[in-house]
C-alpha cells in the first residue's frame, strides 16, 4: 500500500515538473509587417474585425509614447511624465494650492515606488501620448534579455535577424515597411496564452472615428448670456478633445504551444477610401420628422478596414510568410537558451 502511494506521489511530481517545464519554455519571436500598394478589387468588410487589445501585452507604447502616470494618493497627488531619457517630472497641485516641480533621474519603477508617502494607497494609471506616425523599427535602447519568471521582453533592433529580408522586400515596388520588432517570451498553452499588441503607421484619429466615419468639424452656435446682458457666440466642434488613436495597423498576435506552435493574427489595416453614405442633413431632418423615406446618399471619405485574420500551425526556426493582397507578414519563432532566474 505504501509502495503504491509512493509511486503515485512520484508520478504526480514528475507530471508537475513536466508541465512546469512546458509552461516555462521560452522562444524568440521576430516579426516584420509591410503594406503592399496593390490594385486589388476585393471587397473588404467596412467594420474593423474584433481585436481584444485591452488584454494584450503592449511592448510598443513604452518605446514610442510619452508615459503619463497619474498617481491617486490623498496625501500626495502627483502626475509623473517621463521623457525619452527616463526623466520623471512631477507637477501637481497639492491641497494647499502650491505646485511641486522636480525633475529626477530615475527609472519608471523607481519613480512609482517613491511618488507619495504611502504607495500602498496609490492607484497608478498609465496613459501615453503618441506621435502622429509610429516609426517602423521598434526596439529597446540597448540589448535586452529575458529572465525566468518575467513576461515578454522587447529586444534591441540589433538583435534581430531580418535585415536582409527587409532589404529585399523594401526594394520591391509598392512595398512600405510598417513594423519590425523582436522579443522573447514564454510559450504557454492556448488557455494560458496572452496576445502581443501590435500597432504601427499613421494615427487617423484627427480625421476619422474608429468605425471609419469621417470626423466632420461642425460649428454649432450657441447663445451665451453675458454678465453685462449682451449675447455672445460660442463655437464647438464634433471632434473629441483627446481621441483615442486610430492606427494604420492595429491588432494582436497570439502565439501558443500545444505539441506544435500556433500563431493567431487579428489585425486591421486601415486605408483611406470612399463609401456611399447618407447625407447628414437629410438623415437628421428625417429622424426629426420620423419620415420613412430613404435619405440621399453621396460618396464620402471613409477609413476602410482590411483584416489579416489567420490561424496557422508553424515550426520553430522556420521563416513563415503570411500573404495578403494588401500586406504581408514575415515571422520566425526561434528556439533560445532558457533564461536564468
Short mmCIF file of C-alpha atoms in Angstrom, two decimals:
data_model
loop_
_atom_site.label_atom_id
_atom_site.label_comp_id
_atom_site.label_asym_id
_atom_site.label_seq_id
_atom_site.Cartn_x
_atom_site.Cartn_y
_atom_site.Cartn_z
CA UNK A 1 0.00 0.00 0.00
CA UNK A 2 2.78 2.42 0.98
CA UNK A 3 4.70 1.45 -2.16
CA UNK A 4 1.69 2.30 -4.37
CA UNK A 5 1.26 5.62 -2.56
CA UNK A 6 4.94 6.48 -3.06
CA UNK A 7 4.72 5.62 -6.77
CA UNK A 8 1.60 7.79 -7.14
CA UNK A 9 3.27 10.75 -5.43
CA UNK A 10 6.40 10.34 -7.58
CA UNK A 11 4.24 10.24 -10.73
CA UNK A 12 2.39 13.40 -9.72
CA UNK A 13 5.65 15.22 -9.01
CA UNK A 14 7.07 14.14 -12.39
CA UNK A 15 3.94 15.31 -14.21
CA UNK A 16 4.02 18.60 -12.31
CA UNK A 17 7.66 19.20 -13.25
CA UNK A 18 6.92 18.25 -16.85
CA UNK A 19 4.03 20.72 -17.03
CA UNK A 20 6.16 23.42 -15.43
CA UNK A 21 8.94 22.83 -17.94
CA UNK A 22 6.49 23.14 -20.81
CA UNK A 23 4.99 26.30 -19.33
CA UNK A 24 8.44 27.87 -18.97
CA UNK A 25 9.67 27.14 -22.49
CA UNK A 26 10.98 30.39 -24.00
CA UNK A 27 11.23 31.41 -27.64
CA UNK A 28 12.47 34.43 -29.53
CA UNK A 29 9.96 35.97 -31.94
CA UNK A 30 10.77 38.32 -34.83
CA UNK A 31 8.03 39.96 -36.90
CA UNK A 32 8.13 42.16 -39.98
CA UNK A 33 4.91 43.61 -41.44
CA UNK A 34 4.73 45.67 -44.62
CA UNK A 35 2.00 47.33 -46.61
CA UNK A 36 1.58 46.44 -50.27
CA UNK A 37 0.25 49.09 -52.66
CA UNK A 38 -1.91 46.83 -54.81
CA UNK A 39 -4.74 47.37 -57.25
CA UNK A 40 -6.89 44.69 -55.64
CA UNK A 41 -10.61 44.86 -56.44
CA UNK A 42 -11.55 42.65 -53.50
CA UNK A 43 -14.36 44.00 -51.33
CA UNK A 44 -13.28 44.30 -47.70
CA UNK A 45 -15.64 44.49 -44.72
CA UNK A 46 -16.47 48.06 -43.73
CA UNK A 47 -16.26 47.49 -39.98
CA UNK A 48 -12.95 46.53 -38.29
CA UNK A 49 -12.67 42.93 -37.11
CA UNK A 50 -12.79 42.46 -33.35
CA UNK A 51 -9.39 42.70 -31.68
CA UNK A 52 -9.12 42.24 -27.93
CA UNK A 53 -6.27 44.69 -27.48
CA UNK A 54 -7.34 45.55 -23.92
CA UNK A 55 -5.97 42.26 -22.57
CA UNK A 56 -2.86 42.15 -24.78
CA UNK A 57 0.73 42.87 -23.71
CA UNK A 58 1.93 46.18 -25.12
CA UNK A 59 5.68 46.31 -25.81
CA UNK A 60 5.45 49.29 -28.19
CA UNK A 61 3.92 52.13 -26.14
CA UNK A 62 6.81 52.37 -23.62
CA UNK A 63 9.19 52.88 -26.57
CA UNK A 64 7.28 55.31 -28.80
CA UNK A 65 4.91 57.04 -26.38
CA UNK A 66 5.37 59.59 -23.62
CA UNK A 67 4.08 57.97 -20.45
CA UNK A 68 1.82 59.94 -18.16
CA UNK A 69 1.33 58.17 -14.84
CA UNK A 70 -1.43 59.61 -12.67
CA UNK A 71 -0.98 58.75 -9.01
CA UNK A 72 -4.15 58.79 -6.98
CA UNK A 73 -2.95 59.44 -3.43
CA UNK A 74 -4.94 61.51 -0.98
CA UNK A 75 -1.89 62.84 0.86
CA UNK A 76 0.30 63.49 -2.21
CA UNK A 77 -1.44 63.56 -5.58
CA UNK A 78 1.07 63.59 -8.40
CA UNK A 79 1.24 63.16 -12.16
CA UNK A 80 4.53 61.75 -13.42
CA UNK A 81 5.54 62.47 -17.01
CA UNK A 82 8.51 60.55 -18.47
CA UNK A 83 10.64 61.77 -21.33
CA UNK A 84 12.88 59.77 -23.67
CA UNK A 85 15.75 59.81 -21.16
CA UNK A 86 13.62 58.32 -18.38
CA UNK A 87 13.49 61.61 -16.50
CA UNK A 88 10.33 61.98 -14.46
CA UNK A 89 8.58 65.28 -13.93
CA UNK A 90 6.09 65.66 -11.08
CA UNK A 91 3.91 68.74 -11.23
CA UNK A 92 0.57 68.58 -9.48
CA UNK A 93 -1.30 70.99 -7.24
CA UNK A 94 -1.42 69.94 -3.60
CA UNK A 95 -4.27 70.56 -1.22
CA UNK A 96 -2.66 73.87 -0.16
CA UNK A 97 -2.57 75.09 -3.74
CA UNK A 98 1.22 75.05 -4.12
CA UNK A 99 2.92 73.30 -7.03
CA UNK A 100 5.78 70.85 -6.78
CA UNK A 101 8.15 70.89 -9.72
CA UNK A 102 11.03 68.44 -9.51
CA UNK A 103 12.91 66.51 -12.17
CA UNK A 104 14.81 63.46 -11.02
CA UNK A 105 16.87 60.84 -12.79
CA UNK A 106 15.09 57.54 -12.14
CA UNK A 107 13.59 54.55 -13.83
CA UNK A 108 9.82 54.18 -14.20
CA UNK A 109 9.72 51.61 -11.42
CA UNK A 110 11.72 53.80 -9.04
CA UNK A 111 9.52 56.77 -9.77
CA UNK A 112 6.39 54.84 -8.97
CA UNK A 113 7.92 53.48 -5.80
CA UNK A 114 8.69 56.87 -4.25
CA UNK A 115 5.82 59.01 -5.54
CA UNK A 116 3.90 59.93 -2.42
CA UNK A 117 4.45 58.91 1.19
CA UNK A 118 2.25 55.85 1.00
CA UNK A 119 2.49 53.82 -2.20
CA UNK A 120 0.09 51.22 -0.82
CA UNK A 121 -2.76 53.72 -1.08
CA UNK A 122 -1.68 54.93 -4.53
CA UNK A 123 -3.56 53.87 -7.64
CA UNK A 124 -1.27 54.48 -10.65
CA UNK A 125 -2.96 54.87 -14.03
CA UNK A 126 -0.62 54.99 -17.03
CA UNK A 127 -1.60 56.59 -20.32
CA UNK A 128 0.53 57.56 -23.31
CA UNK A 129 0.89 60.48 -25.66
CA UNK A 130 1.88 59.29 -29.12
CA UNK A 131 3.43 60.88 -32.19
CA UNK A 132 1.23 61.19 -35.26
CA UNK A 133 3.26 58.46 -37.01
CA UNK A 134 4.87 55.44 -35.34
CA UNK A 135 8.38 54.55 -36.59
CA UNK A 136 8.50 51.18 -38.32
CA UNK A 137 11.58 50.00 -36.40
CA UNK A 138 10.74 49.21 -32.76
CA UNK A 139 13.42 48.11 -30.30
CA UNK A 140 14.82 48.72 -26.86
CA UNK A 141 17.58 51.31 -26.47
CA UNK A 142 20.13 48.62 -25.57
CA UNK A 143 20.44 44.87 -25.87
CA UNK A 144 17.99 43.08 -23.59
CA UNK A 145 17.49 39.52 -22.39
CA UNK A 146 14.63 37.80 -20.63
CA UNK A 147 14.82 36.42 -17.11
CA UNK A 148 12.97 33.40 -15.77
CA UNK A 149 9.64 34.38 -14.29
CA UNK A 150 9.34 37.64 -16.22
CA UNK A 151 6.96 38.40 -19.04
CA UNK A 152 7.82 39.11 -22.70
CA UNK A 153 10.88 41.32 -23.22
CA UNK A 154 11.44 43.63 -26.19
CA UNK A 155 14.90 43.28 -27.75
CA UNK A 156 17.09 45.85 -29.45
CA UNK A 157 16.88 46.19 -33.22
CA UNK A 158 20.46 44.88 -33.48
CA UNK A 159 19.31 41.56 -32.01
CA UNK A 160 17.01 40.87 -34.95
CA UNK A 161 17.94 38.69 -37.93
CA UNK A 162 15.68 40.01 -40.69
CA UNK A 163 17.97 42.72 -42.11
CA UNK A 164 18.47 41.01 -45.47
CA UNK A 165 14.78 40.02 -45.74
CA UNK A 166 13.63 43.57 -45.02
CA UNK A 167 16.13 44.99 -47.50
CA UNK A 168 14.93 42.61 -50.21
CA UNK A 169 11.21 43.24 -49.62
CA UNK A 170 11.69 47.01 -49.36
CA UNK A 171 13.22 47.10 -52.83
CA UNK A 172 10.06 45.67 -54.36
CA UNK A 173 7.91 48.38 -55.89
CA UNK A 174 4.86 49.31 -53.84
CA UNK A 175 6.05 47.81 -50.55
CA UNK A 176 6.30 50.03 -47.49
CA UNK A 177 7.53 48.95 -44.05
CA UNK A 178 5.03 49.19 -41.21
CA UNK A 179 6.54 47.32 -38.27
CA UNK A 180 9.67 45.36 -37.37
CA UNK A 181 10.33 44.15 -33.84
CA UNK A 182 11.89 41.24 -31.94
CA UNK A 183 11.07 39.97 -28.47
CA UNK A 184 11.48 36.98 -26.16
CA UNK A 185 8.50 35.37 -24.47
CA UNK A 186 7.50 32.24 -22.55
CA UNK A 187 5.20 29.95 -24.53
CA UNK A 188 2.08 28.72 -22.80
CA UNK A 189 -0.83 26.53 -23.82
CA UNK A 190 -3.74 28.11 -25.64
CA UNK A 191 -5.80 28.71 -22.49
CA UNK A 192 -2.91 30.44 -20.71
CA UNK A 193 -1.53 32.43 -23.63
CA UNK A 194 -1.70 36.23 -23.72
CA UNK A 195 -1.51 38.01 -27.10
CA UNK A 196 1.02 40.70 -28.02
CA UNK A 197 -0.38 44.06 -29.11
CA UNK A 198 0.90 45.26 -32.49
CA UNK A 199 0.25 48.73 -33.88
CA UNK A 200 2.08 50.91 -36.37
CA UNK A 201 1.87 53.59 -39.00
CA UNK A 202 -0.22 56.74 -39.03
CA UNK A 203 -2.76 57.84 -36.43
CA UNK A 204 -6.02 58.71 -38.22
CA UNK A 205 -7.93 59.85 -35.11
CA UNK A 206 -7.81 63.52 -36.16
CA UNK A 207 -9.79 62.75 -39.32
CA UNK A 208 -11.75 59.53 -38.69
CA UNK A 209 -13.67 57.73 -35.98
CA UNK A 210 -12.61 54.16 -35.16
CA UNK A 211 -15.59 52.76 -37.11
CA UNK A 212 -14.35 54.53 -40.25
CA UNK A 213 -16.70 57.52 -40.37
CA UNK A 214 -15.11 60.84 -41.18
CA UNK A 215 -14.95 63.41 -38.38
CA UNK A 216 -16.80 66.45 -39.64
CA UNK A 217 -15.94 69.74 -37.97
CA UNK A 218 -19.46 71.04 -37.48
CA UNK A 219 -19.65 74.52 -35.96
CA UNK A 220 -22.58 74.75 -33.59
CA UNK A 221 -23.53 78.22 -32.48
CA UNK A 222 -24.95 78.59 -29.02
CA UNK A 223 -26.04 81.74 -27.35
CA UNK A 224 -24.38 82.77 -24.14
CA UNK A 225 -25.85 85.41 -21.90
CA UNK A 226 -23.02 87.63 -20.71
CA UNK A 227 -22.76 89.30 -17.33
CA UNK A 228 -23.49 92.67 -18.96
CA UNK A 229 -26.64 91.33 -20.63
CA UNK A 230 -25.10 91.03 -24.10
CA UNK A 231 -25.32 87.84 -26.10
CA UNK A 232 -22.11 86.17 -27.23
CA UNK A 233 -21.44 83.28 -29.60
CA UNK A 234 -19.53 80.09 -28.80
CA UNK A 235 -18.45 77.56 -31.41
CA UNK A 236 -17.91 73.86 -30.70
CA UNK A 237 -16.75 71.01 -32.87
CA UNK A 238 -17.95 67.43 -33.03
CA UNK A 239 -14.37 66.12 -32.72
CA UNK A 240 -13.39 64.81 -29.26
CA UNK A 241 -10.70 66.75 -27.38
CA UNK A 242 -8.46 63.72 -26.74
CA UNK A 243 -9.43 60.98 -29.20
CA UNK A 244 -8.01 57.50 -28.84
CA UNK A 245 -5.51 56.69 -31.60
CA UNK A 246 -6.83 55.04 -34.75
CA UNK A 247 -3.68 53.36 -36.01
CA UNK A 248 -3.00 52.43 -39.60
CA UNK A 249 -2.16 48.91 -38.37
CA UNK A 250 -3.61 47.65 -35.11
CA UNK A 251 -4.45 44.33 -33.51
CA UNK A 252 -2.92 41.32 -31.81
CA UNK A 253 -0.59 38.40 -32.45
CA UNK A 254 -1.13 35.38 -30.23
CA UNK A 255 1.40 32.52 -30.14
CA UNK A 256 0.84 29.38 -28.09
CA UNK A 257 2.34 25.92 -27.68
CA UNK A 258 0.22 22.78 -27.98
CA UNK A 259 2.60 19.99 -29.12
CA UNK A 260 3.21 22.35 -32.06
CA UNK A 261 3.50 26.12 -32.23
CA UNK A 262 0.44 28.05 -33.40
CA UNK A 263 0.09 31.69 -34.38
CA UNK A 264 -3.19 33.62 -34.46
CA UNK A 265 -3.36 37.05 -36.06
CA UNK A 266 -6.19 39.55 -35.62
CA UNK A 267 -5.01 42.71 -37.36
CA UNK A 268 -6.74 45.61 -39.08
CA UNK A 269 -5.01 47.63 -41.79
CA UNK A 270 -6.74 50.98 -42.31
CA UNK A 271 -6.77 52.70 -45.70
CA UNK A 272 -8.48 55.88 -46.78
CA UNK A 273 -11.20 55.40 -49.37
CA UNK A 274 -14.73 56.45 -50.18
CA UNK A 275 -18.09 54.99 -49.27
CA UNK A 276 -21.70 55.74 -50.22
CA UNK A 277 -23.08 57.41 -47.08
CA UNK A 278 -26.37 59.18 -46.26
CA UNK A 279 -26.29 62.97 -46.37
CA UNK A 280 -26.06 64.05 -42.74
CA UNK A 281 -28.55 66.91 -43.08
CA UNK A 282 -31.12 64.67 -44.80
CA UNK A 283 -30.72 61.95 -42.18
CA UNK A 284 -31.09 64.40 -39.28
CA UNK A 285 -34.18 66.00 -40.85
CA UNK A 286 -35.86 62.63 -41.43
CA UNK A 287 -35.08 61.46 -37.91
CA UNK A 288 -36.63 64.65 -36.55
CA UNK A 289 -39.80 64.19 -38.60
CA UNK A 290 -39.87 60.37 -38.25
CA UNK A 291 -40.11 60.08 -42.02
CA UNK A 292 -39.70 56.62 -43.51
CA UNK A 293 -38.18 57.87 -46.76
CA UNK A 294 -34.60 56.88 -47.61
CA UNK A 295 -32.14 59.77 -47.22
CA UNK A 296 -30.00 60.77 -50.17
CA UNK A 297 -26.52 59.20 -50.33
CA UNK A 298 -23.25 60.61 -51.58
CA UNK A 299 -19.69 59.27 -51.88
CA UNK A 300 -17.96 60.27 -48.66
CA UNK A 301 -14.37 59.85 -47.41
CA UNK A 302 -14.19 56.71 -45.28
CA UNK A 303 -11.45 54.80 -43.46
CA UNK A 304 -11.57 51.23 -44.75
CA UNK A 305 -10.62 48.23 -42.59
CA UNK A 306 -8.65 45.42 -44.22
CA UNK A 307 -8.35 42.33 -41.99
CA UNK A 308 -5.43 39.96 -41.58
CA UNK A 309 -7.02 37.16 -39.58
CA UNK A 310 -5.28 33.79 -39.71
CA UNK A 311 -4.62 30.76 -37.53
CA UNK A 312 -1.62 28.71 -38.60
CA UNK A 313 0.50 25.90 -37.25
CA UNK A 314 4.20 26.62 -37.62
CA UNK A 315 7.57 25.06 -36.87
CA UNK A 316 10.20 26.75 -34.75
CA UNK A 317 13.22 28.27 -36.52
CA UNK A 318 11.44 28.27 -39.89
CA UNK A 319 10.67 31.62 -41.53
CA UNK A 320 6.97 31.86 -42.32
CA UNK A 321 5.25 34.30 -44.64
CA UNK A 322 1.59 35.26 -44.25
CA UNK A 323 0.42 36.56 -47.61
CA UNK A 324 -2.35 39.07 -48.21
CA UNK A 325 -3.35 41.27 -51.18
CA UNK A 326 -2.74 44.47 -49.18
CA UNK A 327 0.03 43.50 -46.74
CA UNK A 328 2.45 40.79 -45.75
CA UNK A 329 3.87 39.39 -42.52
CA UNK A 330 7.17 37.60 -42.09
CA UNK A 331 7.56 35.80 -38.76
CA UNK A 332 10.12 33.48 -37.21
CA UNK A 333 9.88 31.80 -33.79
CA UNK A 334 13.36 30.75 -32.76
CA UNK A 335 14.47 28.33 -30.09
CA UNK A 336 16.57 30.02 -27.44
CA UNK A 337 18.50 29.14 -24.32
CA UNK A 338 16.17 29.23 -21.36
CA UNK A 339 16.72 32.39 -19.31
CA UNK A 340 18.22 32.32 -15.84
CA UNK A 341 16.32 33.32 -12.75
#
